[in-house]
Coordinates of C-alpha atoms in Angstrom, one line a residue:
Chain P
D156 CA 112.2 101.7 96.1
Q157 CA 108.4 101.5 96.2
Q158 CA 107.3 102.7 92.7
V159 CA 103.6 102.1 93.4
K160 CA 102.2 103.1 96.8
Q161 CA 98.9 102.6 98.4
N162 CA 99.2 104.6 101.6
S163 CA 95.9 103.5 103.2
P164 CA 96.3 100.0 104.6
S165 CA 92.5 99.8 105.2
L166 CA 89.2 101.4 104.5
S167 CA 85.8 100.9 106.1
V168 CA 82.6 102.0 104.3
Q169 CA 78.9 101.6 104.9
E170 CA 76.9 99.6 102.3
G171 CA 75.5 101.8 99.6
R172 CA 78.1 104.5 100.1
I173 CA 81.1 105.3 97.9
S174 CA 84.4 103.6 98.4
I175 CA 87.5 105.5 97.2
L176 CA 90.8 103.7 97.0
N177 CA 93.9 105.7 96.2
C178 CA 97.3 104.9 94.6
D179 CA 100.4 106.9 93.8
Y180 CA 103.3 106.1 91.6
T181 CA 106.7 107.5 91.0
N182 CA 107.8 106.2 87.6
S183 CA 106.6 108.4 84.8
M184 CA 107.4 105.6 82.3
F185 CA 104.4 103.6 83.5
D186 CA 101.7 103.8 80.8
Y187 CA 99.1 101.3 81.9
F188 CA 97.4 101.0 85.2
L189 CA 95.2 98.2 86.7
W190 CA 93.3 97.4 89.8
Y191 CA 93.1 93.8 91.1
K192 CA 90.8 92.5 93.9
K193 CA 91.9 89.6 96.1
Y194 CA 89.8 87.4 98.4
P195 CA 91.4 85.2 101.1
A196 CA 92.9 81.9 99.7
E197 CA 92.4 83.1 96.1
G198 CA 94.7 84.7 93.6
P199 CA 94.1 88.3 92.6
T200 CA 91.5 88.9 90.0
F201 CA 91.5 91.7 87.5
L202 CA 88.9 94.5 88.1
I203 CA 89.5 97.4 85.8
S204 CA 92.3 99.2 83.9
I205 CA 93.2 102.5 82.3
S206 CA 95.7 103.6 79.7
S207 CA 97.8 106.7 80.3
I208 CA 96.1 108.4 77.3
K209 CA 92.8 108.5 79.3
D210 CA 91.8 110.1 82.5
K211 CA 88.8 108.0 83.3
N212 CA 87.5 104.5 82.7
E213 CA 84.1 103.2 83.9
D214 CA 82.8 99.7 84.2
G215 CA 79.5 99.3 86.0
R216 CA 79.9 100.3 89.6
F217 CA 83.7 100.7 89.2
T218 CA 85.4 103.8 87.9
V219 CA 89.2 104.4 87.7
F220 CA 90.5 108.0 87.5
L221 CA 94.1 108.8 86.4
N222 CA 95.8 112.1 87.1
K223 CA 99.1 111.9 85.3
S224 CA 100.5 115.2 86.4
A225 CA 100.0 114.2 90.1
K226 CA 101.0 110.6 89.3
H227 CA 97.9 109.5 91.1
L228 CA 95.0 107.1 90.4
S229 CA 91.9 106.2 92.3
L230 CA 89.2 103.5 92.2
H231 CA 85.7 104.5 93.0
I232 CA 83.1 101.9 93.8
V233 CA 79.5 103.1 93.9
P234 CA 77.4 101.9 95.5
S235 CA 79.6 99.7 97.7
Q236 CA 78.3 96.2 98.6
P237 CA 79.4 93.8 101.3
G238 CA 80.7 91.4 98.6
D239 CA 83.2 94.1 97.7
S240 CA 85.0 93.5 100.9
A241 CA 88.5 92.3 99.8
V242 CA 92.1 93.5 99.4
Y243 CA 92.5 95.9 96.5
F244 CA 95.8 96.2 94.7
C245 CA 96.8 98.8 92.1
A246 CA 99.4 97.9 89.6
A247 CA 101.3 99.5 86.8
S248 CA 103.1 98.4 83.7
G249 CA 104.7 99.6 80.5
V250 CA 108.3 100.4 81.5
K251 CA 110.7 99.7 78.6
A252 CA 107.9 97.9 76.7
S253 CA 108.0 95.1 79.3
Y254 CA 104.2 95.1 79.5
G255 CA 104.1 91.7 81.2
K256 CA 105.9 93.0 84.3
L257 CA 103.3 94.4 86.7
T258 CA 104.5 96.5 89.7
F259 CA 102.0 96.3 92.5
G260 CA 101.2 98.5 95.5
Q261 CA 100.9 97.1 99.0
G262 CA 97.2 96.8 98.9
T263 CA 94.2 98.3 100.8
I264 CA 91.8 96.2 102.8
L265 CA 88.3 97.3 102.0
T266 CA 85.5 96.4 104.5
V267 CA 81.9 97.2 103.5
H268 CA 79.5 97.0 106.4
P269 CA 75.9 96.0 105.9
Chain X
G11 CA 89.5 73.4 85.0
A12 CA 89.7 76.6 83.0
G13 CA 91.8 78.6 85.4
V14 CA 95.5 78.7 86.4
S15 CA 96.4 75.9 88.8
Q16 CA 99.4 75.7 91.1
T17 CA 100.8 72.8 93.0
P18 CA 101.4 72.2 95.8
S19 CA 99.1 74.6 97.5
N20 CA 101.3 74.5 100.6
K21 CA 105.0 73.5 100.9
V22 CA 106.9 73.3 104.2
T23 CA 110.6 72.6 103.9
E24 CA 113.8 73.0 105.9
K25 CA 116.4 75.6 105.4
G26 CA 118.9 74.5 102.8
K27 CA 116.6 72.2 100.9
Y28 CA 115.6 72.4 97.3
V29 CA 112.0 73.0 96.2
E30 CA 110.0 73.0 93.0
L31 CA 106.7 74.9 92.5
R32 CA 104.6 74.1 89.5
C33 CA 102.2 76.2 87.5
D34 CA 99.7 75.1 84.9
P35 CA 98.5 78.1 82.9
I36 CA 95.2 78.5 81.1
S37 CA 95.3 76.5 77.8
G38 CA 96.4 78.7 74.9
H39 CA 98.0 81.4 77.0
T40 CA 101.4 82.1 75.7
A41 CA 102.6 84.3 78.5
L42 CA 103.3 83.1 82.0
Y43 CA 104.4 85.1 85.1
W44 CA 105.7 84.4 88.5
Y45 CA 105.3 86.7 91.5
R46 CA 106.1 86.4 95.1
Q47 CA 103.9 88.0 97.9
S48 CA 105.1 88.5 101.4
L49 CA 102.7 89.1 104.3
G50 CA 101.1 92.6 104.1
Q51 CA 102.7 93.4 100.7
G52 CA 101.6 93.3 97.1
P53 CA 102.8 90.7 94.7
E54 CA 106.4 91.3 93.6
F55 CA 107.4 90.4 90.0
L56 CA 110.0 87.6 89.6
I57 CA 110.0 86.5 86.0
Y58 CA 107.8 86.1 82.9
F59 CA 107.9 83.9 79.9
Q60 CA 106.7 84.5 76.4
G61 CA 106.4 81.0 75.0
T62 CA 109.4 78.9 76.2
G63 CA 111.8 81.8 76.7
A64 CA 112.2 84.1 79.7
A65 CA 111.3 87.5 78.4
D66 CA 112.2 89.3 81.6
D67 CA 113.8 87.7 84.7
S68 CA 114.9 90.9 86.3
G69 CA 112.8 90.2 89.5
L70 CA 114.6 86.9 90.4
P71 CA 116.3 87.9 93.7
N72 CA 119.5 85.8 93.3
D73 CA 120.9 82.8 91.5
R74 CA 119.2 80.3 93.9
F75 CA 116.0 81.0 92.0
F76 CA 115.4 79.6 88.5
A77 CA 112.4 79.0 86.4
V78 CA 111.7 77.0 83.3
R79 CA 108.9 76.5 80.8
P80 CA 110.4 73.9 78.4
E81 CA 107.3 73.3 76.2
G82 CA 105.7 76.7 76.5
S83 CA 102.9 75.5 78.8
V84 CA 103.7 74.3 82.3
S85 CA 106.3 76.2 84.3
T86 CA 108.4 75.2 87.3
L87 CA 109.9 77.7 89.7
K88 CA 113.0 76.1 91.4
I89 CA 114.6 77.4 94.6
Q90 CA 117.9 75.9 95.7
R91 CA 119.3 76.1 99.2
T92 CA 116.2 77.6 100.6
E93 CA 116.4 80.3 103.3
R94 CA 113.9 81.4 105.9
G95 CA 113.5 84.7 104.0
D96 CA 112.1 82.7 101.0
S97 CA 109.0 82.0 102.9
A98 CA 106.1 83.7 101.0
M99 CA 103.1 83.1 98.8
Y100 CA 104.3 82.3 95.2
L101 CA 101.8 83.3 92.6
C102 CA 101.6 82.3 89.0
A103 CA 99.6 84.1 86.3
S104 CA 99.1 83.6 82.6
S105 CA 97.8 85.8 79.8
L106 CA 97.0 85.4 76.1
T107 CA 100.1 87.3 75.1
S108 CA 102.5 89.7 76.7
T109 CA 102.7 92.1 73.8
G110 CA 99.6 94.1 74.6
F111 CA 97.5 94.8 77.6
D112 CA 96.2 91.3 78.1
E113 CA 94.6 90.5 81.4
Q114 CA 96.8 88.4 83.7
F115 CA 94.8 85.5 85.3
F116 CA 96.3 84.4 88.6
G117 CA 96.3 81.0 90.3
P118 CA 95.6 80.5 94.0
G119 CA 99.3 80.4 94.8
T120 CA 101.7 78.1 96.7
R121 CA 102.5 79.0 100.2
L122 CA 106.1 78.2 100.9
T123 CA 107.3 78.0 104.5
V124 CA 111.0 77.5 105.2
L125 CA 111.7 76.3 108.7

């Protein structure tokens, strides 16, 4: 039972353009959502998060949008840079107050071409 | 070293053997987490500790898996009678607390291969 899904295994974007990564979830009890970035041979690193009481959170080039009715979130990267090339995971938490337990999607490989 | 460290970085063992994977969290972080990541998948939650106690161990797949954190700092994930299906990257993370939305900092992982 995949509660967090990233349906696009990969995304290829030209440098300077917008990258949009998508994520869907099924459990309406999730109330906190995060995006992590992972480079090869490294652990995931936190990128940006959003609480379920908000619909948008922005941090520099990164913006996360949350659509609770559709159980969908997206990460926008503008402008995309070659150094953004990595695997991006969305994650969710908050079920039964077990905030430490993150449920991850399968990941999307982003490639930004110079 | 300010980050989360995990040892060994790679572990190759034979089916049926016992293995221990170690995690050193960031100093001062009271919460510690274990995840397992198979190829092409996202990290899958195993267990997390708040202090010395396991706050949620619902992700441990069976009783061959066990984790301890006796002094509230270093943690060891123990796997008995390893099976080929246990082969994966085992990730450890720590955060300041687990009671709010504290960022989880991940280590580089231990790649376990069971032959």
